[in-house]
Coordinates of C-alpha atoms and ligand atoms in Angstrom, one line a residue:
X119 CA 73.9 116.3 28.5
X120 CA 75.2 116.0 32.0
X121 CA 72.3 118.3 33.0
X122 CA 69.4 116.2 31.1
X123 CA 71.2 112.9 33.0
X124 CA 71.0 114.0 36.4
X125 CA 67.7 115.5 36.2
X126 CA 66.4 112.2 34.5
X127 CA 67.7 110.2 37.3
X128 CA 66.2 112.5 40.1
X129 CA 62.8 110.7 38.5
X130 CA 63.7 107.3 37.4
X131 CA 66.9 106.8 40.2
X132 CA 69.9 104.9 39.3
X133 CA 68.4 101.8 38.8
X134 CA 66.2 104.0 35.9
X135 CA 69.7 105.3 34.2
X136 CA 72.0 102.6 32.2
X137 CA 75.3 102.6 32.5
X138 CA 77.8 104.3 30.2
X139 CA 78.8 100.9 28.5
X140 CA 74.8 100.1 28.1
X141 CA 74.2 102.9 25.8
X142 CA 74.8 101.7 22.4
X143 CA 72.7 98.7 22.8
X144 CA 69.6 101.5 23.1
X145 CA 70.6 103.5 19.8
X146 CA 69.0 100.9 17.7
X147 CA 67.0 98.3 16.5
X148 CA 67.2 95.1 14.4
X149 CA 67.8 97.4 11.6
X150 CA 71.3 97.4 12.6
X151 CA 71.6 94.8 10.1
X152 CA 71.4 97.6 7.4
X153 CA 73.7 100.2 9.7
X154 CA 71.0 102.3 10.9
X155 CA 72.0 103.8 14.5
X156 CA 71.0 106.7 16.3
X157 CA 72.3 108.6 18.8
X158 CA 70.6 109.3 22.1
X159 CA 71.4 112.2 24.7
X160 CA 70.1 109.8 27.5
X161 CA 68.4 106.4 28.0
X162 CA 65.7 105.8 31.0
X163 CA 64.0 102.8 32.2
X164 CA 61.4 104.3 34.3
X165 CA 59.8 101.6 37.1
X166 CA 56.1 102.6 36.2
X167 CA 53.5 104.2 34.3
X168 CA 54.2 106.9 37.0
X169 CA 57.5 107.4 36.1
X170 CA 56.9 107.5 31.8
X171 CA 55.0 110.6 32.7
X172 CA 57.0 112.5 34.9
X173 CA 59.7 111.8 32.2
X174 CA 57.1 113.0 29.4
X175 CA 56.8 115.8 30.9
X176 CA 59.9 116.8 31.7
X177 CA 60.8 116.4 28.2
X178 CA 57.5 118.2 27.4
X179 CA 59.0 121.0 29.7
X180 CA 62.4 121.0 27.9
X181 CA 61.8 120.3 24.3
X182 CA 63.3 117.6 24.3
X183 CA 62.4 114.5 21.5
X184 CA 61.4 111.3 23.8
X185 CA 61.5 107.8 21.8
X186 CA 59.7 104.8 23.3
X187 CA 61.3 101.4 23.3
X188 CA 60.6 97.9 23.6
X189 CA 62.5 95.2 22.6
X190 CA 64.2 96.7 20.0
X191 CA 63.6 94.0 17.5
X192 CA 61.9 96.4 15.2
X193 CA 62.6 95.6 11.7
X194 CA 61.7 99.7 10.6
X195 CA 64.2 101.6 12.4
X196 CA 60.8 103.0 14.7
X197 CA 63.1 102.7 18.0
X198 CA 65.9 103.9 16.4
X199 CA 67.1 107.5 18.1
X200 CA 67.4 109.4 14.8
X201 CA 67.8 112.8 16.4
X202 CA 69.2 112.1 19.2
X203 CA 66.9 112.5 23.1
X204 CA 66.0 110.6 25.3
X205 CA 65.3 106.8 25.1
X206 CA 62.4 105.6 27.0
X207 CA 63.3 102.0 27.6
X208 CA 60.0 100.0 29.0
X209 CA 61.6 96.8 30.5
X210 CA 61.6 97.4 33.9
X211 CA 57.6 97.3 33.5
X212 CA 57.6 93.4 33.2
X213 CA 55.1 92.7 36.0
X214 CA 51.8 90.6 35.3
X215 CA 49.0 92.5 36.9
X216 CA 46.3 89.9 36.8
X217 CA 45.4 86.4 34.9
X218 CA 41.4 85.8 34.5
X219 CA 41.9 82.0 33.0
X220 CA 37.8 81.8 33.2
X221 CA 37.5 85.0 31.4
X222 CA 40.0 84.5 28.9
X223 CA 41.9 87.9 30.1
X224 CA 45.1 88.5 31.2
X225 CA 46.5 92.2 32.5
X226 CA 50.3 93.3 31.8
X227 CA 52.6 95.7 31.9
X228 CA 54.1 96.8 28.6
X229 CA 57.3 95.8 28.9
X230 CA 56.5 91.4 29.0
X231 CA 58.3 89.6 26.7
X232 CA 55.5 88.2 23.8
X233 CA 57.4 84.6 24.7
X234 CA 56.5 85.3 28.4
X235 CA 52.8 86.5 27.5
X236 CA 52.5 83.0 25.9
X237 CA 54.2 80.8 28.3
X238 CA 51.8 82.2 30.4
X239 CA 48.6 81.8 29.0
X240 CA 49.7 77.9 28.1
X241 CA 50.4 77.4 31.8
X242 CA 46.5 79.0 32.6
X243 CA 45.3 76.1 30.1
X244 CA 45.0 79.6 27.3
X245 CA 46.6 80.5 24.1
X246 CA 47.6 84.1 22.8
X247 CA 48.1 83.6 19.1
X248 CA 50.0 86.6 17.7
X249 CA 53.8 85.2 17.1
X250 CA 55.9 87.9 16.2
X251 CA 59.5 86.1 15.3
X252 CA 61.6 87.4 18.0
X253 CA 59.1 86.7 20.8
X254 CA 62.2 86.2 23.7
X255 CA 63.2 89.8 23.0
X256 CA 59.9 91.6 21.6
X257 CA 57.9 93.2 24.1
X258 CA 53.8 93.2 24.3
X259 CA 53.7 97.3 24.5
X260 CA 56.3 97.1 21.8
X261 CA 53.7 94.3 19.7
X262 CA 50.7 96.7 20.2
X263 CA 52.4 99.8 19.1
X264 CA 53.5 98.0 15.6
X265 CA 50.0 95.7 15.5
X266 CA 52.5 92.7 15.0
X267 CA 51.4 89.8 13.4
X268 CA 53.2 86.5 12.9
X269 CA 52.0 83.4 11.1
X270 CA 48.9 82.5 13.8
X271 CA 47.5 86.4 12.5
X272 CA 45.8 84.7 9.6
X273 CA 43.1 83.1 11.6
X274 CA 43.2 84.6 14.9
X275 CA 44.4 88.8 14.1
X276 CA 47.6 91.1 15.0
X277 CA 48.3 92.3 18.3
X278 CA 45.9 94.9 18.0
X279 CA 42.5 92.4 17.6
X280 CA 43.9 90.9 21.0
X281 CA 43.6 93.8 23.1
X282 CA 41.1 95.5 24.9
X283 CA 41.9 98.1 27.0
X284 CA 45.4 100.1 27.0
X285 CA 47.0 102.4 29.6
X286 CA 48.5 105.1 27.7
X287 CA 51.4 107.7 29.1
X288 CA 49.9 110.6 26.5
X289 CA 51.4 114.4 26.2
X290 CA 52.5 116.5 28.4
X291 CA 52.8 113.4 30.7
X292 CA 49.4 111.8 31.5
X293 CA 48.0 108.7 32.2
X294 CA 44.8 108.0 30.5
X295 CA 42.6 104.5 29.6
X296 CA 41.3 103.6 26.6
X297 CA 39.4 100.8 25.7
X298 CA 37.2 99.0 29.0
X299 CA 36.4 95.7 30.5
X300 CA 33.1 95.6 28.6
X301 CA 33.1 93.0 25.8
X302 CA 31.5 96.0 23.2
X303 CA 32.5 99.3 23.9
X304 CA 31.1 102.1 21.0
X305 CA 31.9 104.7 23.4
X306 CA 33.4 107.4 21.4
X307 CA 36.2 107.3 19.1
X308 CA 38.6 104.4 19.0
X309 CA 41.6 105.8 20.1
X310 CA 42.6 102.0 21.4
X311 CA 42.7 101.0 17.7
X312 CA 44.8 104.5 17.3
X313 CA 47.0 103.6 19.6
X314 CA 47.3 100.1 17.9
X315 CA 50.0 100.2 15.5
X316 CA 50.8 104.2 15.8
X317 CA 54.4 103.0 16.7
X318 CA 55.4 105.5 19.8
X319 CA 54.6 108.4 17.8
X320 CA 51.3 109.1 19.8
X321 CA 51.8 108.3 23.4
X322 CA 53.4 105.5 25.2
X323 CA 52.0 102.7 26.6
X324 CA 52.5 101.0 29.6
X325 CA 49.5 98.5 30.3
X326 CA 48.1 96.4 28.2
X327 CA 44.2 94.2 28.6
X328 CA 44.3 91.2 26.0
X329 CA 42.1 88.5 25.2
X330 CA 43.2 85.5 25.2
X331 CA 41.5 82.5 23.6
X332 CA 41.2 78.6 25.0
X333 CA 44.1 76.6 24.2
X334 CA 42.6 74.2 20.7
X335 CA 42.9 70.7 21.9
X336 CA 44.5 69.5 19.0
X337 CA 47.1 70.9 15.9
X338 CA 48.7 69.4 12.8
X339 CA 51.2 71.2 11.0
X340 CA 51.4 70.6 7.1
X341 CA 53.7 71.4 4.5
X342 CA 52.7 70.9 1.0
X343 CA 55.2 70.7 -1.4
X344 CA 54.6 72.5 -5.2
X345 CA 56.7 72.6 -8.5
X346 CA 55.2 75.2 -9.8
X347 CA 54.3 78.8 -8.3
X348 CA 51.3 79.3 -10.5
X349 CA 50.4 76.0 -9.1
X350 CA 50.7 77.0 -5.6
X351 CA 49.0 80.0 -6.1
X352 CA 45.8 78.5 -7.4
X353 CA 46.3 76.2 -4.5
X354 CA 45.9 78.9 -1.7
X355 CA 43.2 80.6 -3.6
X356 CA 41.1 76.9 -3.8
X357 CA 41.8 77.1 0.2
X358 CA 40.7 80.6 0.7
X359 CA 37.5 79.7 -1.3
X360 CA 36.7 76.6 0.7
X361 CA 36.0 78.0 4.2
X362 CA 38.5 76.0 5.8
X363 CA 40.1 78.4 8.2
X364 CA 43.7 76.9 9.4
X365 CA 45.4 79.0 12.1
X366 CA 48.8 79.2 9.5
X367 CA 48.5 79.5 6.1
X368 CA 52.2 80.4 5.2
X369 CA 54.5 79.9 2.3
X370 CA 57.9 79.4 1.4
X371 CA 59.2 80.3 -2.2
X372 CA 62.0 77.5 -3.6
X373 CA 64.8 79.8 -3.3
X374 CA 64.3 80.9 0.2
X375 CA 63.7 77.0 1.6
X376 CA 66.7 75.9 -0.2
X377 CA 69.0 78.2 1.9
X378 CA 67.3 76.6 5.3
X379 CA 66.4 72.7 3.6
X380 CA 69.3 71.2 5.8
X381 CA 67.4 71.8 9.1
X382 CA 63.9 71.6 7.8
X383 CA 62.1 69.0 10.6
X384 CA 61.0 66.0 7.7
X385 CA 62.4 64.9 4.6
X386 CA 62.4 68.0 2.2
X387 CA 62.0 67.9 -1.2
X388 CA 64.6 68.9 -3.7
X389 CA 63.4 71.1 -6.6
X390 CA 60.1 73.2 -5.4
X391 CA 58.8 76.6 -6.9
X392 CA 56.9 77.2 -3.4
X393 CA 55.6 75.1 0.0
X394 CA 53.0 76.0 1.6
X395 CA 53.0 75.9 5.6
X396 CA 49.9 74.9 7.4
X397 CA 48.2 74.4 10.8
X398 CA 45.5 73.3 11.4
X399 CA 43.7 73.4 15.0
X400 CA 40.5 72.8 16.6
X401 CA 38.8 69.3 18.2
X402 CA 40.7 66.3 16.8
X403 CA 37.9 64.9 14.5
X404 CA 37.7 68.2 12.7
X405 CA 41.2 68.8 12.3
X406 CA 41.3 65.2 10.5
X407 CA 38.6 66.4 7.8
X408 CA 39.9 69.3 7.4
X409 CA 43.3 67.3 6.4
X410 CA 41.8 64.8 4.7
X411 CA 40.2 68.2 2.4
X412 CA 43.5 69.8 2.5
X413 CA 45.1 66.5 0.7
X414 CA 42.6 66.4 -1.9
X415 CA 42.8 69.8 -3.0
X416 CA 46.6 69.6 -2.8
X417 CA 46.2 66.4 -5.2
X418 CA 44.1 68.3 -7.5
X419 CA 46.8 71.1 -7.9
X420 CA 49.9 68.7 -8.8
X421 CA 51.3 68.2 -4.9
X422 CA 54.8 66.8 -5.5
X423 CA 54.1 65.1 -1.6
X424 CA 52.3 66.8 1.9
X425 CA 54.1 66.1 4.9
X426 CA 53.2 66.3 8.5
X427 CA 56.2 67.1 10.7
X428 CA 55.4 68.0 14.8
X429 CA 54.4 71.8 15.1
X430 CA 56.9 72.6 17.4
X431 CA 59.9 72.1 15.2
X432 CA 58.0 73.4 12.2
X433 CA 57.5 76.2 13.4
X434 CA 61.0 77.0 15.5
X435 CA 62.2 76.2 11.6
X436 CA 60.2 79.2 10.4
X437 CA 61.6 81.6 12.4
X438 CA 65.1 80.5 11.9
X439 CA 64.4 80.9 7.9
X440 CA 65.2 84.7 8.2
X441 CA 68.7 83.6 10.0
X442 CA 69.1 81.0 7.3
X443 CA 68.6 83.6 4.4
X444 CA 70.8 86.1 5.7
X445 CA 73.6 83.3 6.2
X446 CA 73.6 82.9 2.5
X447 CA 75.6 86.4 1.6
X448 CA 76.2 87.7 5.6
X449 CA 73.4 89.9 4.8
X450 CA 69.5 90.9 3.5
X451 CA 67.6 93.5 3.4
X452 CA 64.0 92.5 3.8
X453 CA 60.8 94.2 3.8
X454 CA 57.2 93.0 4.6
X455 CA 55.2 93.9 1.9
X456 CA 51.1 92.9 1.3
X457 CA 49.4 92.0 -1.3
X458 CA 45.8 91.3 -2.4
X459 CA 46.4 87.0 -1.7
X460 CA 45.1 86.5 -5.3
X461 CA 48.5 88.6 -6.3
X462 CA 50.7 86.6 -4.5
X463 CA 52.4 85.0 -7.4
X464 CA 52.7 88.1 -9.6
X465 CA 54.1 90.1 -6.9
X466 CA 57.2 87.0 -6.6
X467 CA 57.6 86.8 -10.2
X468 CA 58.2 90.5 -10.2
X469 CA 60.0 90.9 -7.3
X470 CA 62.6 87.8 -8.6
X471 CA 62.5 90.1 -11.7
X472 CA 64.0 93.1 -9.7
X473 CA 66.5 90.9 -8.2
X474 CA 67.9 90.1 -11.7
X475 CA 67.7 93.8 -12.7
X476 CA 69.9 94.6 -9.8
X477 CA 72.0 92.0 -10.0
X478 CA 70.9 90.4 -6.5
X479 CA 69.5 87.0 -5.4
X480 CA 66.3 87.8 -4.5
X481 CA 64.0 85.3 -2.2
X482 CA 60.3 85.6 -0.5
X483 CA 58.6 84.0 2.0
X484 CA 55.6 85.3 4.3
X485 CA 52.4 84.9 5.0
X486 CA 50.3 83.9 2.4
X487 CA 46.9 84.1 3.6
X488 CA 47.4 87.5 4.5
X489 CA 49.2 88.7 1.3
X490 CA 52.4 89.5 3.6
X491 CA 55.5 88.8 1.4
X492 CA 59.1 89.0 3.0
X493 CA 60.7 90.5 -0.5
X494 CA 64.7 89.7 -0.2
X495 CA 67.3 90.7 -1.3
X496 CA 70.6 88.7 -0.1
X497 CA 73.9 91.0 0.1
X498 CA 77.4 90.9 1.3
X499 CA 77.3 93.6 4.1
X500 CA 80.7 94.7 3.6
X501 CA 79.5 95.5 -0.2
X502 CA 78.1 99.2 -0.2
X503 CA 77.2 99.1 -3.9
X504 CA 75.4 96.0 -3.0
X505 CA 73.4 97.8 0.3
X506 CA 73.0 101.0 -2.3
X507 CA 71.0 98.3 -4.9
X508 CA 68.8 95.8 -2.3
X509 CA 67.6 99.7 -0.9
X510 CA 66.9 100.7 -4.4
X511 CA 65.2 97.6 -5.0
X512 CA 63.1 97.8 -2.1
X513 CA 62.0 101.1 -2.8
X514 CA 60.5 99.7 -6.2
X515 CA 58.8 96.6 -4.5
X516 CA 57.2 99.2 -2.2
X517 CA 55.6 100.6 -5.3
X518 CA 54.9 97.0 -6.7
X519 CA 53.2 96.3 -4.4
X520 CA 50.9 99.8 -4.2
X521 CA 50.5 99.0 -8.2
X522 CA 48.8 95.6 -6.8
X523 CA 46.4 97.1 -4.8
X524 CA 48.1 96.4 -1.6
X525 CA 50.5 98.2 0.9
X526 CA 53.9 98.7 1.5
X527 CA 53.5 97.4 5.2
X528 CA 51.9 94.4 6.2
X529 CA 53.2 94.0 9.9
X530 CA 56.5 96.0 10.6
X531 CA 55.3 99.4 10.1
X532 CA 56.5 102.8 9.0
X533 CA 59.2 103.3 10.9
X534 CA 62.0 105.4 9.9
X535 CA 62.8 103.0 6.4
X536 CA 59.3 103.7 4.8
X537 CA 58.7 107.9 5.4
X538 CA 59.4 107.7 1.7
X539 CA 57.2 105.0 -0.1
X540 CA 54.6 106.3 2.7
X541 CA 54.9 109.5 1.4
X542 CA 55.0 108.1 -2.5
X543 CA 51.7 105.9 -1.6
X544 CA 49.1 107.7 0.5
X545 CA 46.7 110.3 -1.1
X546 CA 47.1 114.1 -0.3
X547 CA 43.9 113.7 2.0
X548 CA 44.9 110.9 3.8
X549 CA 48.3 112.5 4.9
X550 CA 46.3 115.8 6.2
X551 CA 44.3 113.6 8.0
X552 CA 47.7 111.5 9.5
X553 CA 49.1 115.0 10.5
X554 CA 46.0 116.3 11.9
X555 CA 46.3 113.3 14.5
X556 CA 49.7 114.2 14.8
X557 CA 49.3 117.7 16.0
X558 CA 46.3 116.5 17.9
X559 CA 48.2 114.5 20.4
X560 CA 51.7 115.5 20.0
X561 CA 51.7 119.3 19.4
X562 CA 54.9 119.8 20.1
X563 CA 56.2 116.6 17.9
X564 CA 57.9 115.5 20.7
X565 CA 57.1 112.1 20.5
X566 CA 59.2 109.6 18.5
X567 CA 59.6 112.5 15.9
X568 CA 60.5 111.5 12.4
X569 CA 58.6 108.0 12.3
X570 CA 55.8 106.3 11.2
X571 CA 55.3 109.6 9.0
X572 CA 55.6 110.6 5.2
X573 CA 59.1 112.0 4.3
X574 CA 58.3 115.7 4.2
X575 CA 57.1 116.1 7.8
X576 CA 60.8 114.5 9.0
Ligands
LIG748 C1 63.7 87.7 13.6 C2 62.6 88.7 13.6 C3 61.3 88.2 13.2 C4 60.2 89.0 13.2 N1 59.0 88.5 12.9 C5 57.9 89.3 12.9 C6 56.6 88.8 12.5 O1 56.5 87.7 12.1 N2 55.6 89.7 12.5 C7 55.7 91.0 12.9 O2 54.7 91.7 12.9 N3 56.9 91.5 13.3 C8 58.0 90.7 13.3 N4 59.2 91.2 13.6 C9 59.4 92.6 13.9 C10 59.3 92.9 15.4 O3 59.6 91.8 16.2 C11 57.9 93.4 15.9 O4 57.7 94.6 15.2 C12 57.8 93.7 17.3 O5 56.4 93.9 17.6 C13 58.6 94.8 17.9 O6 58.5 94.8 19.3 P1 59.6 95.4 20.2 O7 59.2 95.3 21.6 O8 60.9 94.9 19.9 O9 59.5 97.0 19.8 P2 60.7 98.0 19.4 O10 61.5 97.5 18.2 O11 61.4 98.4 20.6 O12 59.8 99.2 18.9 C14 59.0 99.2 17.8 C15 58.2 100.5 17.7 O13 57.3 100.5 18.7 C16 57.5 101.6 19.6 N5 57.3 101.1 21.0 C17 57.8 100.1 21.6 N6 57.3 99.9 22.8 C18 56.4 100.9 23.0 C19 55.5 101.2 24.0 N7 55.5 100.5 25.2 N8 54.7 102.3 23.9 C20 54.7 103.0 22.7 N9 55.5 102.7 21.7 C21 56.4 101.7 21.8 C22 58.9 102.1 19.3 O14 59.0 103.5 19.5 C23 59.0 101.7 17.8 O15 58.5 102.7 17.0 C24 60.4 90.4 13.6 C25 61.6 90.9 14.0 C26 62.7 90.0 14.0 C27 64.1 90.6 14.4

């Protein structure tokens, strides 16, 4: 190890090599919560593209596993150094390489915070929608290679709709381009889009092209309050249907906005089976029709009351829910299912049913335009019978929600947590296919091995 450390830092320098003390805080990711760690026989945090490939390479050279990290916010154990390696840590590539506010395009390094990506663009008069929850850690490389989502995917697309050109650190340590400055590119195959979401296990990325869209003039947040699922669920369909497009269409089942009711930015309501979270954006006259429809539909499904509390609050709520839930017991194990939207309610009923089979509180929220549900288990951390049944039960919403016609990751990806249900859930064909790709651009399976793959290849 001493070997691998000071040839390492004869690339990156000591700047590029974390202290002793440091090294823990690189052997995992927001899986923690579930006591998944790694190990890892280095960490680097090269200072450019330059630098990811010379590292490659030597790695390449050495046989040595090489796992690519963002923030480490994951929520699949994908940064997570399961067999040990070396850590490629991306934050040092933090610098904003251009901002085109008349052409809507902004060029980054990988390793930008998402919050930073969006300060940005507000300050340029733009907007870059995809909201991943832990936007002051995540990183944009880290977004692109898990296609995150967030509630503002339902009418604007993940990560991966958002960007159009990527610099890519590829095996055995090159630098190649894909994507280009043209607005349609049908040049060849789409290894951008293979890039997109293939969670370090193809090549690593360190640049990053995205669109970014004008700032809309004018938002209202909604939240409209239901008694009854089946309710809500016709609801959502009724708004699906009617072509109004808002920029969130969320929800909130009763259980999971009971645990976070005492912050919630308006009055809440007391006894709900679901609420539904909008937002609605655009000029200001068409975001009042389109709340003025939004009213009258919820009237016609039994709304027990809509209010309109600021955005901003709204939505800092939301992404404090998951903190809120996990307050309940110390613990949670979550996992971000998806659904056909029309399923939505059959998939909670079942889910809730699972919970009482195993003996755990179970909650869901997500988002419910997209199908995504967070299916939750609460659990005492301490507990390992507990840990044992929320992982069991997960393993059977992961087929629920195959039997539904949908997928057992809308947004966090494979990881290290799904190899299984991937394997359990993906035709013969299709995992030939996923290998084939593999091989292709990782022969030696060098790259972030053991992830974002079916169990039998680990
Ligand atoms: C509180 C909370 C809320 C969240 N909410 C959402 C949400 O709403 N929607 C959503 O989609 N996700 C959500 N997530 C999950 C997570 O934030 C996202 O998956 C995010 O995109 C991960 O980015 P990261 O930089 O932290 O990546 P990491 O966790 O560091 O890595 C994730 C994966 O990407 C790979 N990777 C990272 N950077 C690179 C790179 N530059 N090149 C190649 N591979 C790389 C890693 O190897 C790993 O496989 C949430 C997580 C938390 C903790």
């Amino acid at each position: 190890v001493q070997g691998l450390r000071h040839d390492l830092s004869a690339i990156v320098g000591d700047e590029g090599m974390p202290s002793e003390s440091e090294l823990a805080t690189y052997c995992h990711d927001a899986t923690i919560q579930r006591g998944l760690r790694g190990r890892a026989d280095a960490v680097v945090r090269p200072a450019d593209a330059r630098q990811v490939a010379r590292v490659l390479a030597y790695c390449y050279e050495q046989q040595i596993a090489l796992v690519p990290r963002g923030g480490g916010t994951g929520l699949a154990g994908g940064a997570t150094p399961v067999v040990g390696g070396v850590v490629c840590s991306l934050e040092r590539l933090r610098s904003v390489l251009e901002i085109q506010p008349a052409l809507w395009r902004m060029r980054v390094q990988a390793g930008l915070t998402t919050a930073a990506v969006h300060r940005l663009a507000r300050e340029n008069g733009l907007y870059f929608a995809p909201d991943p929850g832990a936007s002051e850690l995540s990183q944009i490389g880290g977004n692109a290679a898990t296609n995150a989502g967030g509630p503002h995917a339902f009418k604007y697309g993940s990560t991966g709709d958002l960007v159009s050109e990527l610099e890519v650190v590829l095996a055995p340590g090159e630098i190649a381009h894909f994507g280009s400055g043209a607005v349609k590119d049908a040049c060849g195959y789409d290894l951008r889009g293979l890039l997109v979401g293939s969670e370090g296990t193809l090549g690593v990325i360190t640049e990053l092209t995205l669109r970014l869209l004008p700032a809309p003039p004018r938002r209202l947040a909604m939240v409209l309050f239901l008694e009854d699922r089946g309710a809500a669920q016709r609801l959502l369909l009724e708004i699906l249907a009617s072509g109004l497009r808002p920029a969130v269409l969320d929800f909130v089942d009763g259980k999971a906005f009971a645990a976070a009711a005492g912050t919630f930015p308006a009055s809440p309501h007391a006894e709900i089976g679901m609420a539904l979270l909008l937002e609605l954006d655009g000029l200001d006259g068409q975001v009042q029709s389109e709340r003025a429809e939004i009213e009258s539909l919820a009237a016609q499904h039994q709304a027990l009351e809509v209010v309109c509390p600021p955005a901003r609050p709204l939505w800092r709520w939301r992404d404090g829910l998951s903190l809120a839930i996990s307050a309940q017991r110390g613990g949670k194990i979550s996992e971000d299912v998806a659904v056909p939207p029309e399923r939505l309610d059959q998939a909670i009923g079942a889910i809730y049913a699972l919970g009482e089979s195993y003996d755990l509180p179970a909650c869901t929220w997500g988002h419910a335009g997209d199908g995504i549900v967070h299916a939750t288990f609460m659990i005492e951390p301490s507990c390992a019978s507990q840990l044992e049944r929320a992982l069991a039960a997960s393993e059977e919403v992961f087929d629920l929600a195959h039997e539904l016609g949908g997928t057992i990751t809308g947004e966090h990806g494979v990881g290290w947590t799904k190899r299984a249900a991937f394997q359990r859930h993906t035709a013969k064909a299709a995992l030939r296919a996923q290998r084939q790709i593999k091989d292709a651009l990782d022969p030696k399976g060098l790259l972030n091995p053991h992830k974002n793959c079916p169990l039998e290849n680990s």
